[in-house]
Coordinates of C-alpha atoms in Angstrom, one line a residue:
Chain A
M179 CA -63.1 95.7 -109.9
S180 CA -65.4 98.7 -109.7
V181 CA -68.3 99.5 -112.2
Q182 CA -69.7 102.9 -112.4
P183 CA -73.6 102.5 -111.4
S184 CA -75.5 103.6 -114.6
T185 CA -77.0 107.2 -114.3
A186 CA -80.6 108.2 -114.0
A187 CA -80.3 110.0 -117.5
A188 CA -79.4 106.8 -118.9
L189 CA -81.7 104.2 -117.1
A190 CA -84.5 106.4 -118.3
R191 CA -83.0 106.5 -121.8
A192 CA -83.0 102.8 -121.8
V193 CA -86.4 102.2 -120.7
Q194 CA -87.6 104.7 -123.0
S195 CA -85.9 102.7 -126.5
G196 CA -87.1 99.9 -125.1
A197 CA -83.5 98.2 -124.4
S198 CA -84.9 98.2 -120.6
S199 CA -87.6 98.1 -118.8
P200 CA -89.0 99.4 -115.6
Q201 CA -89.8 96.2 -114.2
A202 CA -86.1 95.0 -115.1
L203 CA -84.8 98.4 -113.1
L204 CA -86.6 97.6 -109.8
E205 CA -85.3 94.2 -110.0
A206 CA -81.9 95.3 -110.1
A207 CA -82.6 97.7 -107.8
L208 CA -84.2 95.5 -105.2
A209 CA -81.8 93.0 -105.7
R210 CA -79.0 95.3 -104.7
I211 CA -80.7 96.8 -101.8
R212 CA -80.8 93.0 -100.6
M213 CA -77.0 92.5 -101.2
A214 CA -76.5 96.1 -99.3
R215 CA -78.7 95.1 -96.1
S216 CA -76.1 95.3 -93.7
L217 CA -75.8 98.9 -94.7
N218 CA -79.3 99.9 -92.9
A219 CA -80.0 102.4 -95.6
V220 CA -83.2 101.2 -96.8
V221 CA -85.8 100.8 -93.8
S222 CA -89.0 99.6 -96.2
L223 CA -89.7 98.8 -99.3
N224 CA -92.8 100.2 -101.3
A225 CA -95.5 97.5 -101.8
G226 CA -96.8 99.2 -104.7
A227 CA -93.4 99.2 -106.7
E228 CA -94.1 96.7 -109.2
A229 CA -97.5 97.9 -110.0
A230 CA -96.0 101.5 -110.6
A231 CA -93.3 99.8 -112.9
M232 CA -95.9 98.2 -114.7
W233 CA -97.8 101.5 -115.0
V234 CA -94.8 103.2 -116.4
A235 CA -94.1 100.5 -118.8
E236 CA -97.7 100.7 -120.2
R237 CA -97.2 104.6 -120.5
V238 CA -93.9 104.2 -122.6
A239 CA -95.4 101.7 -124.6
E240 CA -98.3 103.8 -125.2
G241 CA -95.6 106.5 -126.8
E242 CA -95.3 108.8 -123.5
T243 CA -91.9 110.5 -123.1
L244 CA -91.0 110.4 -119.5
P245 CA -88.0 112.2 -117.9
L246 CA -87.4 109.7 -115.3
A247 CA -89.0 106.3 -117.1
G248 CA -88.4 103.8 -114.6
V249 CA -85.8 105.2 -112.7
P250 CA -85.4 103.9 -109.1
I251 CA -85.7 106.1 -106.7
V252 CA -85.8 105.8 -102.8
L253 CA -87.1 108.9 -100.3
K254 CA -86.2 109.5 -96.9
D255 CA -88.7 108.2 -94.5
N256 CA -90.2 111.9 -93.7
I257 CA -92.1 112.0 -97.2
N258 CA -95.5 110.6 -97.9
A259 CA -96.0 108.2 -100.5
R260 CA -99.0 106.5 -100.6
G261 CA -99.0 102.8 -99.2
T262 CA -95.8 103.0 -97.7
L263 CA -94.5 103.1 -94.2
T264 CA -93.3 106.7 -93.1
T265 CA -92.2 106.0 -89.9
C266 CA -89.8 109.5 -89.6
G267 CA -87.0 107.0 -87.4
S268 CA -89.1 106.8 -84.9
R269 CA -91.3 104.1 -82.4
M270 CA -93.9 107.2 -82.5
L271 CA -94.9 106.3 -86.2
A272 CA -93.8 102.5 -86.1
N273 CA -96.5 101.2 -87.8
Y274 CA -97.7 104.4 -89.5
I275 CA -98.6 103.9 -93.2
S276 CA -99.4 107.1 -95.7
P277 CA -102.6 107.4 -96.8
Y278 CA -101.6 109.8 -99.6
D279 CA -99.0 111.1 -101.6
A280 CA -96.6 114.3 -100.7
T281 CA -96.4 116.6 -103.7
V282 CA -92.9 115.4 -104.6
V283 CA -94.1 112.0 -105.2
E284 CA -96.8 113.0 -107.5
R285 CA -94.3 114.8 -109.5
L286 CA -91.8 111.8 -109.5
T287 CA -94.5 109.7 -110.2
A288 CA -96.2 111.3 -113.4
A289 CA -92.4 112.0 -114.5
G290 CA -92.2 108.0 -114.9
A291 CA -90.0 107.4 -111.6
V292 CA -90.6 104.2 -109.1
I293 CA -90.6 104.7 -105.4
V294 CA -88.9 101.3 -104.3
G295 CA -88.6 102.1 -100.6
K296 CA -87.8 104.6 -98.0
A297 CA -84.7 105.4 -96.4
N298 CA -83.2 105.9 -92.7
M299 CA -83.2 108.8 -91.1
D300 CA -82.5 110.4 -87.4
E301 CA -85.4 110.4 -85.8
F302 CA -87.1 113.2 -86.9
A303 CA -84.5 114.5 -88.7
M304 CA -82.7 115.6 -85.9
G305 CA -79.5 114.7 -85.9
S306 CA -76.2 114.7 -88.2
S307 CA -75.2 110.9 -88.3
T308 CA -78.4 108.9 -88.8
E309 CA -77.6 107.3 -85.3
T310 CA -80.9 108.4 -83.7
S311 CA -82.9 106.7 -85.9
A312 CA -85.1 103.7 -83.8
H313 CA -83.8 101.8 -87.0
G314 CA -80.2 101.7 -86.0
P315 CA -77.6 103.9 -87.9
T316 CA -77.0 103.5 -91.7
L317 CA -73.6 102.7 -92.3
N318 CA -70.8 104.7 -94.4
P319 CA -70.1 102.8 -97.6
W320 CA -66.8 103.7 -97.9
D321 CA -66.3 102.7 -94.3
R322 CA -68.2 100.8 -92.5
S323 CA -67.2 102.3 -88.8
R324 CA -68.2 105.3 -89.7
V325 CA -71.6 107.3 -89.9
P326 CA -73.2 108.5 -93.4
G327 CA -73.8 111.6 -91.8
G328 CA -77.5 112.8 -91.2
S329 CA -80.1 113.5 -90.9
S330 CA -80.7 111.9 -94.4
G331 CA -78.1 109.6 -94.1
G332 CA -79.8 106.2 -95.7
S333 CA -80.7 108.8 -98.7
A334 CA -77.1 109.7 -99.1
A335 CA -76.0 106.2 -98.4
A336 CA -78.3 104.6 -100.7
V337 CA -76.9 106.6 -103.9
A338 CA -73.4 106.3 -102.8
A339 CA -73.3 102.8 -102.9
G340 CA -75.5 102.4 -105.7
L341 CA -78.6 101.4 -105.0
V342 CA -80.4 103.9 -107.0
P343 CA -79.3 106.6 -108.9
L344 CA -81.5 109.1 -107.4
S345 CA -82.9 110.0 -103.6
L346 CA -84.6 112.4 -102.4
G347 CA -83.5 114.3 -98.3
S348 CA -85.1 116.9 -96.2
D349 CA -82.6 119.3 -95.4
T350 CA -83.6 121.5 -92.4
G351 CA -79.5 122.4 -91.3
G352 CA -77.6 120.7 -93.8
S353 CA -79.3 117.6 -93.8
V354 CA -79.3 116.6 -97.5
R355 CA -75.5 118.4 -98.1
Q356 CA -73.6 117.0 -95.2
P357 CA -74.4 113.6 -95.4
A358 CA -73.7 113.9 -99.7
A359 CA -70.2 115.3 -98.6
L360 CA -69.8 112.0 -96.2
T361 CA -70.6 109.9 -98.7
G362 CA -68.8 111.2 -102.0
V363 CA -72.2 112.3 -103.7
Y364 CA -74.2 115.5 -105.1
G365 CA -76.5 117.0 -102.5
L366 CA -78.7 119.8 -103.1
K367 CA -80.8 122.0 -101.0
P368 CA -82.9 124.0 -103.1
T369 CA -84.3 128.1 -102.2
Y370 CA -86.8 127.5 -99.4
G371 CA -90.3 127.3 -101.2
R372 CA -89.0 125.9 -104.8
V373 CA -90.0 122.6 -103.9
S374 CA -93.3 122.0 -102.5
R375 CA -93.2 120.4 -98.9
Y376 CA -96.7 119.2 -98.8
G377 CA -96.4 115.7 -97.5
L378 CA -92.9 116.3 -96.1
V379 CA -93.0 115.3 -92.3
A380 CA -92.2 119.3 -90.7
Y381 CA -89.4 119.4 -88.0
A382 CA -88.5 122.9 -88.5
S383 CA -91.0 124.8 -91.1
S384 CA -89.2 127.9 -91.4
L385 CA -86.1 126.0 -92.3
D386 CA -87.2 122.7 -93.8
Q387 CA -86.4 121.9 -97.4
I388 CA -86.7 118.9 -99.2
G389 CA -83.5 118.2 -102.1
P390 CA -82.4 115.4 -104.1
F391 CA -79.0 113.4 -104.1
A392 CA -77.1 112.6 -107.1
R393 CA -74.4 111.2 -109.0
S394 CA -74.0 113.4 -111.9
A395 CA -74.7 117.0 -112.3
A396 CA -76.9 115.6 -115.3
D397 CA -79.2 113.6 -113.3
L398 CA -79.4 116.7 -110.6
A399 CA -80.6 118.8 -113.4
L400 CA -83.2 116.7 -114.4
V401 CA -84.9 115.5 -111.2
M402 CA -85.2 119.1 -110.7
N403 CA -86.4 119.8 -113.4
V404 CA -89.3 117.4 -112.0
L405 CA -89.3 118.7 -108.4
A406 CA -89.0 122.5 -108.3
G407 CA -92.1 124.4 -109.1
H408 CA -95.7 125.6 -107.6
D409 CA -98.0 123.9 -105.4
P410 CA -101.2 125.4 -104.1
R411 CA -101.2 123.0 -101.3
D412 CA -98.1 124.5 -99.8
A413 CA -98.3 127.9 -98.9
T414 CA -94.4 128.6 -98.7
S415 CA -94.5 127.1 -102.5
L416 CA -92.9 129.8 -105.2
D417 CA -93.8 130.3 -108.3
V418 CA -90.9 130.3 -110.5
P419 CA -90.7 127.4 -113.0
P420 CA -87.4 125.4 -113.5
A421 CA -85.0 125.9 -115.7
F422 CA -82.3 123.8 -114.5
R423 CA -79.2 122.5 -116.9
V424 CA -75.8 121.4 -116.9
G425 CA -73.0 124.2 -117.7
S426 CA -69.6 124.0 -119.7
P427 CA -66.1 124.9 -118.6
D428 CA -66.5 128.0 -120.9
E429 CA -69.0 129.7 -118.4
L430 CA -66.5 129.5 -115.4
R431 CA -64.5 132.3 -117.0
G432 CA -65.5 135.5 -114.8
L433 CA -67.1 133.7 -112.5
R434 CA -67.0 135.6 -109.2
V435 CA -66.6 133.1 -106.3
G436 CA -66.7 134.4 -102.6
V437 CA -64.4 132.0 -100.5
I438 CA -66.3 132.4 -96.9
R439 CA -63.4 133.7 -94.4
E440 CA -64.9 132.0 -91.3
S441 CA -65.3 128.6 -92.8
L442 CA -61.6 128.3 -93.0
E443 CA -60.4 127.7 -89.4
G444 CA -61.0 124.2 -88.1
N445 CA -60.7 122.3 -91.2
T446 CA -59.2 118.7 -91.4
P447 CA -56.1 118.6 -93.9
G448 CA -57.9 116.6 -96.3
V449 CA -60.8 119.0 -96.5
E450 CA -58.1 122.1 -96.6
A451 CA -56.6 120.2 -99.5
A452 CA -59.6 119.7 -101.3
L453 CA -61.2 122.9 -101.2
E454 CA -57.6 124.7 -102.2
A455 CA -57.7 122.0 -105.2
L456 CA -61.1 122.9 -106.4
L457 CA -60.0 127.1 -106.2
A458 CA -57.1 126.4 -108.1
A459 CA -59.1 124.9 -110.8
L460 CA -61.6 127.4 -110.6
R461 CA -58.9 130.2 -111.0
G462 CA -57.6 127.9 -113.7
A463 CA -60.7 127.8 -115.8
G464 CA -60.8 131.7 -115.7
A465 CA -63.0 132.4 -112.4
E466 CA -62.4 135.2 -110.1
V467 CA -61.9 133.9 -106.7
R468 CA -61.9 136.0 -103.4
E469 CA -61.7 135.8 -99.8
V470 CA -65.3 137.5 -98.3
S471 CA -66.4 137.9 -94.5
L472 CA -69.6 137.0 -93.2
P473 CA -69.0 138.3 -89.4
H474 CA -72.2 137.0 -87.8
L475 CA -71.5 133.3 -89.2
R476 CA -70.0 132.3 -86.0
H477 CA -73.2 132.9 -84.3
A478 CA -74.8 130.4 -87.0
V479 CA -75.0 127.2 -85.2
A480 CA -76.3 128.7 -81.8
T481 CA -78.9 130.9 -84.1
Y482 CA -80.3 127.8 -85.9
Y483 CA -80.9 125.7 -82.8
L484 CA -82.7 128.5 -80.9
I485 CA -84.9 128.5 -83.9
A486 CA -85.0 124.7 -85.3
M487 CA -85.9 123.5 -81.3
P488 CA -89.2 126.0 -80.7
E489 CA -90.2 125.0 -84.2
A490 CA -89.8 121.4 -83.5
S491 CA -91.3 122.0 -80.1
S492 CA -94.3 122.8 -81.7
N493 CA -94.4 121.0 -84.9
L494 CA -93.9 117.7 -82.4
A495 CA -96.7 118.5 -80.1
R496 CA -99.3 116.6 -82.7
Y497 CA -97.9 113.0 -81.6
D498 CA -99.7 112.4 -78.7
G499 CA -101.2 108.8 -80.0
M500 CA -104.5 110.3 -80.1
V501 CA -105.7 109.9 -84.0
Y502 CA -102.7 107.7 -85.8
G503 CA -99.4 106.3 -84.7
E504 CA -98.8 104.7 -81.1
R505 CA -100.4 104.9 -78.3
V506 CA -100.2 103.9 -74.9
P507 CA -103.2 102.9 -72.7
A508 CA -103.7 105.2 -69.6
E509 CA -106.5 106.0 -67.6
D510 CA -107.2 109.5 -68.9
V511 CA -106.5 111.4 -72.0
S512 CA -103.4 113.5 -70.3
G513 CA -102.2 110.1 -68.9
S514 CA -102.2 108.7 -72.0
M515 CA -100.6 111.4 -74.5
T516 CA -97.7 111.8 -71.6
A517 CA -97.0 108.1 -71.5
T518 CA -96.8 107.4 -75.3
R519 CA -94.7 110.6 -76.1
E520 CA -92.5 109.4 -73.3
R521 CA -92.3 106.0 -75.0
G522 CA -92.4 106.9 -78.4
F523 CA -89.6 109.7 -78.6
G524 CA -85.8 109.2 -78.2
H525 CA -83.4 111.1 -76.3
E526 CA -82.5 114.0 -78.7
V527 CA -85.8 114.5 -79.5
K528 CA -86.8 114.7 -76.0
R529 CA -83.7 117.3 -75.6
R530 CA -84.9 119.6 -78.6
I531 CA -88.4 119.7 -77.5
L532 CA -87.2 120.6 -73.6
I533 CA -85.2 123.4 -75.3
G534 CA -87.7 124.4 -77.8
T535 CA -90.4 124.3 -75.1
Y536 CA -88.1 126.6 -72.7
A537 CA -86.8 129.0 -75.3
L538 CA -90.9 129.8 -75.9
S539 CA -92.1 129.7 -72.2
S540 CA -93.1 133.0 -71.0
G541 CA -90.1 135.4 -69.6
Y542 CA -87.2 133.5 -71.8
Y543 CA -89.0 134.2 -75.3
D544 CA -87.5 137.3 -75.9
A545 CA -84.0 136.7 -74.6
Y546 CA -84.0 133.4 -76.5
Y547 CA -86.3 132.9 -79.7
S548 CA -87.1 136.4 -80.7
K549 CA -83.4 137.1 -80.3
A550 CA -82.1 134.2 -82.3
M551 CA -84.8 135.7 -85.0
R552 CA -82.9 138.9 -85.0
V553 CA -79.4 137.2 -85.4
R554 CA -81.0 135.5 -88.0
R555 CA -81.8 138.7 -89.8
L556 CA -77.9 139.8 -89.6
I557 CA -77.1 136.3 -90.9
A558 CA -79.1 136.7 -94.3
D559 CA -78.0 140.2 -94.1
D560 CA -74.4 139.3 -94.7
F561 CA -75.2 137.0 -97.4
G562 CA -77.1 139.7 -99.0
R563 CA -74.2 142.1 -98.7
A564 CA -71.3 139.4 -100.2
F565 CA -73.9 138.6 -102.9
G566 CA -73.3 142.3 -104.0
D567 CA -69.7 141.4 -105.0
V568 CA -69.4 137.2 -106.0
D569 CA -72.0 135.3 -107.8
L570 CA -71.4 132.2 -105.5
L571 CA -70.0 131.2 -102.2
V572 CA -67.9 128.5 -101.6
S573 CA -66.9 127.0 -98.1
P574 CA -66.4 123.4 -97.1
T575 CA -69.7 121.3 -96.7
S576 CA -68.6 120.1 -93.2
P577 CA -65.1 120.3 -91.6
F578 CA -64.3 116.8 -91.0
P579 CA -65.1 113.8 -93.1
A580 CA -66.8 111.1 -92.2
F581 CA -66.7 110.3 -88.1
R582 CA -66.9 107.2 -86.3
L583 CA -70.5 105.4 -85.0
G584 CA -70.6 107.0 -81.7
E585 CA -68.0 109.2 -81.8
K586 CA -70.4 112.0 -81.0
M587 CA -73.8 110.4 -79.4
G588 CA -72.2 111.4 -75.9
D589 CA -71.9 115.1 -76.7
P590 CA -74.6 117.1 -77.9
L591 CA -72.6 120.2 -78.8
A592 CA -70.5 118.0 -80.4
M593 CA -73.0 116.9 -82.9
Y594 CA -74.1 120.2 -83.4
A595 CA -70.8 121.8 -84.1
A596 CA -70.8 118.7 -87.4
D597 CA -73.5 121.6 -88.9
V598 CA -71.3 124.6 -88.6
D599 CA -71.0 125.0 -92.3
T600 CA -74.4 123.9 -93.1
V601 CA -76.9 125.9 -91.0
A602 CA -76.7 129.1 -92.6
V603 CA -77.9 128.8 -95.5
N604 CA -81.0 127.3 -94.4
L605 CA -81.4 130.7 -91.9
A606 CA -81.6 132.5 -95.0
G607 CA -83.1 130.2 -97.1
L608 CA -80.7 130.0 -99.9
P609 CA -79.7 127.3 -102.2
A610 CA -76.8 125.5 -102.0
L611 CA -75.0 122.3 -103.1
S612 CA -72.3 119.8 -101.7
V613 CA -69.9 118.6 -104.5
P614 CA -67.9 115.4 -104.4
A615 CA -64.4 117.4 -104.1
G616 CA -62.0 114.5 -103.3
F617 CA -61.0 112.1 -100.5
E618 CA -59.5 112.6 -96.9
T619 CA -57.0 109.1 -96.3
V620 CA -57.7 108.4 -92.4
G621 CA -56.1 105.5 -91.2
G622 CA -55.6 104.1 -94.5
V623 CA -59.5 104.5 -95.5
R624 CA -60.3 106.8 -98.3
L625 CA -62.9 109.6 -96.9
P626 CA -65.1 111.4 -99.1
V627 CA -64.9 115.0 -98.7
G628 CA -67.4 117.7 -100.2
V629 CA -67.6 121.4 -100.7
Q630 CA -70.1 123.4 -100.6
F631 CA -71.5 126.2 -103.3
I632 CA -74.2 128.8 -102.2
A633 CA -76.3 130.8 -104.5
P634 CA -78.3 133.7 -103.9
A635 CA -82.1 133.0 -103.5
L636 CA -83.5 131.9 -106.9
G637 CA -80.0 131.2 -108.1
D638 CA -80.5 127.2 -107.6
E639 CA -80.0 127.3 -111.6
R640 CA -76.6 128.5 -110.9
L641 CA -75.8 125.3 -108.9
T642 CA -76.3 122.1 -111.2
A643 CA -74.9 124.5 -114.3
L644 CA -71.8 125.0 -112.2
A645 CA -71.6 120.9 -111.6
G646 CA -71.6 120.6 -115.1
A647 CA -68.8 123.1 -115.6
L648 CA -67.0 121.4 -112.6
E649 CA -67.7 117.7 -114.0
G650 CA -66.3 119.3 -117.5
I651 CA -62.9 120.6 -116.2
G652 CA -62.9 117.2 -114.0
V653 CA -62.2 118.4 -110.7
V654 CA -65.5 117.0 -109.5
R655 CA -66.5 113.2 -109.8
V656 CA -68.1 110.8 -108.2
E657 CA -66.6 107.6 -107.7
P658 CA -68.1 104.4 -106.9
A659 CA -68.3 103.3 -102.9
R660 CA -67.0 99.7 -102.9
A661 CA -69.4 99.0 -99.8
Chain B
M199 CA -63.2 116.9 -81.9
S200 CA -60.9 118.8 -80.3
A201 CA -62.2 121.4 -77.9
R202 CA -60.0 123.7 -80.0
I203 CA -61.9 123.0 -83.3
L204 CA -65.1 123.3 -81.4
A205 CA -64.2 126.6 -79.8
F206 CA -63.2 127.7 -83.2
M207 CA -66.0 126.9 -85.0
I208 CA -68.9 127.3 -82.6
G209 CA -67.4 130.0 -80.2
P210 CA -66.8 129.7 -76.3
V211 CA -69.5 127.4 -74.3
S212 CA -70.0 128.9 -71.1
S213 CA -69.8 126.5 -68.1
A214 CA -73.4 127.0 -67.2
A215 CA -75.1 125.6 -64.1
P216 CA -77.1 122.7 -64.9
L217 CA -81.2 123.4 -65.0
D218 CA -82.9 122.6 -61.3
A219 CA -84.9 120.0 -60.6
R220 CA -88.3 121.6 -60.5
E221 CA -87.6 123.7 -63.6
V222 CA -87.0 120.4 -65.8
E223 CA -89.8 118.8 -64.0
H224 CA -91.9 121.8 -65.3
L225 CA -90.9 121.9 -68.9
A226 CA -91.2 118.0 -68.8
R227 CA -94.7 118.4 -67.8
L228 CA -95.5 121.6 -70.8
A229 CA -94.0 118.9 -73.1
R230 CA -95.9 116.2 -72.0
L231 CA -93.0 114.2 -71.1
D232 CA -92.8 111.9 -68.8
L233 CA -88.9 111.6 -67.7
T234 CA -87.3 108.9 -65.8
P235 CA -85.1 110.2 -62.9
Q236 CA -82.4 108.8 -64.8
E237 CA -83.3 111.2 -68.2
Q238 CA -83.9 114.0 -65.9
D239 CA -80.6 113.8 -64.4
N240 CA -78.6 113.6 -67.8
L241 CA -81.1 116.3 -69.4
R242 CA -80.2 118.4 -66.5
G243 CA -76.9 118.6 -67.1
D244 CA -77.2 118.7 -71.5
L245 CA -79.8 121.7 -71.0
G246 CA -77.6 123.8 -69.1
R247 CA -74.8 123.4 -71.1
I248 CA -76.4 123.9 -74.5
L249 CA -78.3 126.9 -72.7
G250 CA -74.9 128.4 -71.7
Y251 CA -73.9 128.1 -75.5
F252 CA -77.1 130.0 -76.6
E253 CA -75.7 133.1 -74.0
Q254 CA -73.3 134.2 -77.1
L255 CA -76.2 135.8 -78.7
R256 CA -76.7 138.3 -75.6
G257 CA -73.4 139.8 -77.0
V258 CA -74.7 140.3 -80.4
D259 CA -76.3 143.8 -81.3
T260 CA -79.4 143.4 -82.6
A261 CA -81.0 146.8 -82.1
E262 CA -81.2 147.4 -86.1
A263 CA -82.7 144.2 -86.6
E264 CA -86.0 142.8 -87.2
E265 CA -87.3 139.3 -86.1
M266 CA -86.9 137.2 -89.3
Q267 CA -89.7 134.4 -89.2
R268 CA -89.0 133.0 -92.5
P269 CA -86.9 133.5 -95.3
V270 CA -89.7 134.5 -98.0
S271 CA -92.0 137.3 -97.1
L272 CA -95.2 136.1 -97.6
I273 CA -98.3 137.9 -98.6
N274 CA -101.9 136.4 -97.6
V275 CA -103.6 134.7 -101.1
L276 CA -106.9 134.0 -101.0
R277 CA -108.4 131.1 -103.4
E278 CA -112.4 130.5 -104.3
D279 CA -113.7 128.2 -102.3
V280 CA -114.2 124.8 -104.1
P281 CA -115.3 122.0 -103.1
G282 CA -111.9 119.2 -103.8
E283 CA -110.7 115.9 -103.1
V284 CA -110.2 114.8 -99.8
L285 CA -109.0 111.8 -97.9
A286 CA -112.4 109.0 -97.4
P287 CA -113.2 109.2 -93.7
E288 CA -112.5 105.2 -93.3
V289 CA -108.9 105.7 -94.6
V290 CA -108.5 108.5 -91.7
A291 CA -110.1 106.0 -89.4
A292 CA -107.9 103.4 -90.2
L293 CA -105.2 105.4 -89.0
A294 CA -106.8 105.4 -85.4
P295 CA -105.2 103.5 -82.8
E296 CA -108.5 102.2 -81.5
R297 CA -111.7 103.0 -83.2
E298 CA -115.5 102.0 -82.5
G299 CA -117.9 102.2 -85.5
G300 CA -117.2 105.0 -87.6
F301 CA -115.4 106.6 -84.7
I302 CA -111.9 107.2 -83.1
R303 CA -111.9 106.0 -79.6
V304 CA -109.7 108.1 -77.2
P305 CA -109.0 107.6 -73.5
R306 CA -111.5 109.5 -71.2
T307 CA -111.1 113.4 -71.0
V308 CA -113.6 114.2 -68.4
E309 CA -113.5 114.0 -64.7
Q310 CA -115.9 111.4 -63.7
D311 CA -118.1 112.3 -60.7

């Protein structure tokens, strides 16, 4: 028996009409989270959730119309919400309680959403499997011996398992799209600057972007209309008002879709089949599908890590145990900082800080960091040229479905390779959406497969429109995971 | 994952030598990390391999390419200097690992005679 969980849109309508209440929706979400505790998707609850639900009920009773009235939402644990633990999956911030709300939290709350809790993640968003978390790994609801992807694996698993209809993650190199693909839900990475990052704990600032997970195109459009927009507190925020909507199948006629040639090698048979089926459906609906080449994409992973690691080493310098976070006492300040960082950070974080420090250090800067920023330009130019000929680009989101827990933890390069299809989008700052595109059966278990659509900068609205059209022709749909 | 797929996707991984111990120690000092001998050993190998993998970028012709620091071009925007709400001092102080009175207490920062 599998019941399709309610969408955010349906829940908000029920609250608005009086058929349900924010308190009832909160209770139900908490009960589901308790039942699914073994997934380890949600790592802490919001003590203020009940008060928030009551406040929404009052506003609705007073006649306010709220787009997300009473909708329970979980946030990746690197997004600040006042009064909640914000650990970033790290021992360093094990007891850190946010004193303020991120802009996305203000916007969600104003729209009537109720923050239920915080979702597990790779430590400081550094990983592709949620296994580097100090809270332990999150399990994939489709197969508990496998990872949910990462780094926003908790947020993805929470939506895939139907605990909440919506969640937020952050995507620095694929951390929303890849877990969305591996758990069979939608995951959107907006254009760099469309969603404020005020209150998001920084990992690699020229790449980080907050994005949602959802189970329907309508919910995706609904939440993006709440999240997107200018924020004077984020200097990289763009002043582009949101106009997200769900498209219909007739909009596929004449749509020019470019398949990225460089992404067609090395995929598993199930990923290949899902992509082929989707392309056939697009052609059938009147889209023009052609192959395009982006020759510099093969350097995207190296370029990405050579930019992300230096930025991380710089951003994470703030964790010294002096004014907040954990502190290990020592004789003097330098000894205390060193001991604090040695105990507070996990292996992957240390690895990235050290390489980032190396790449920025005198004598190596030109060969590594500066070189990577130049290749980044070439990758962005490849996208620019491709979008001269097509409206959207498409590729697998990941070359393989969910891998086994522990499978890649011993080999950092194998883990980094899991990002091969996603990192270039962040380098270029583009919007991209992973859609659930089918399943690959591995050892008798169906594992979700995702396909990624990429739009030109500020073309985010095309992606929710497309998702609606793909749902309309029946080629994309979210199935409930039977966790 | 097979080596074939890895090679397809991310290009050749050159077999770079591990970083020498002194270099790793130096980096750790710069990054304020105090690595255990076991960590040092592991990291020397990892760093060597990862840096070896980055070598592929050397072959890319970037003579015409300007550095791309961020995806959007930003211009300086000035705003009026208007007082606004900030976090109360006691809220910020409450985050500190050690406090004394209204102050944040930190370990000794200057040498004693």
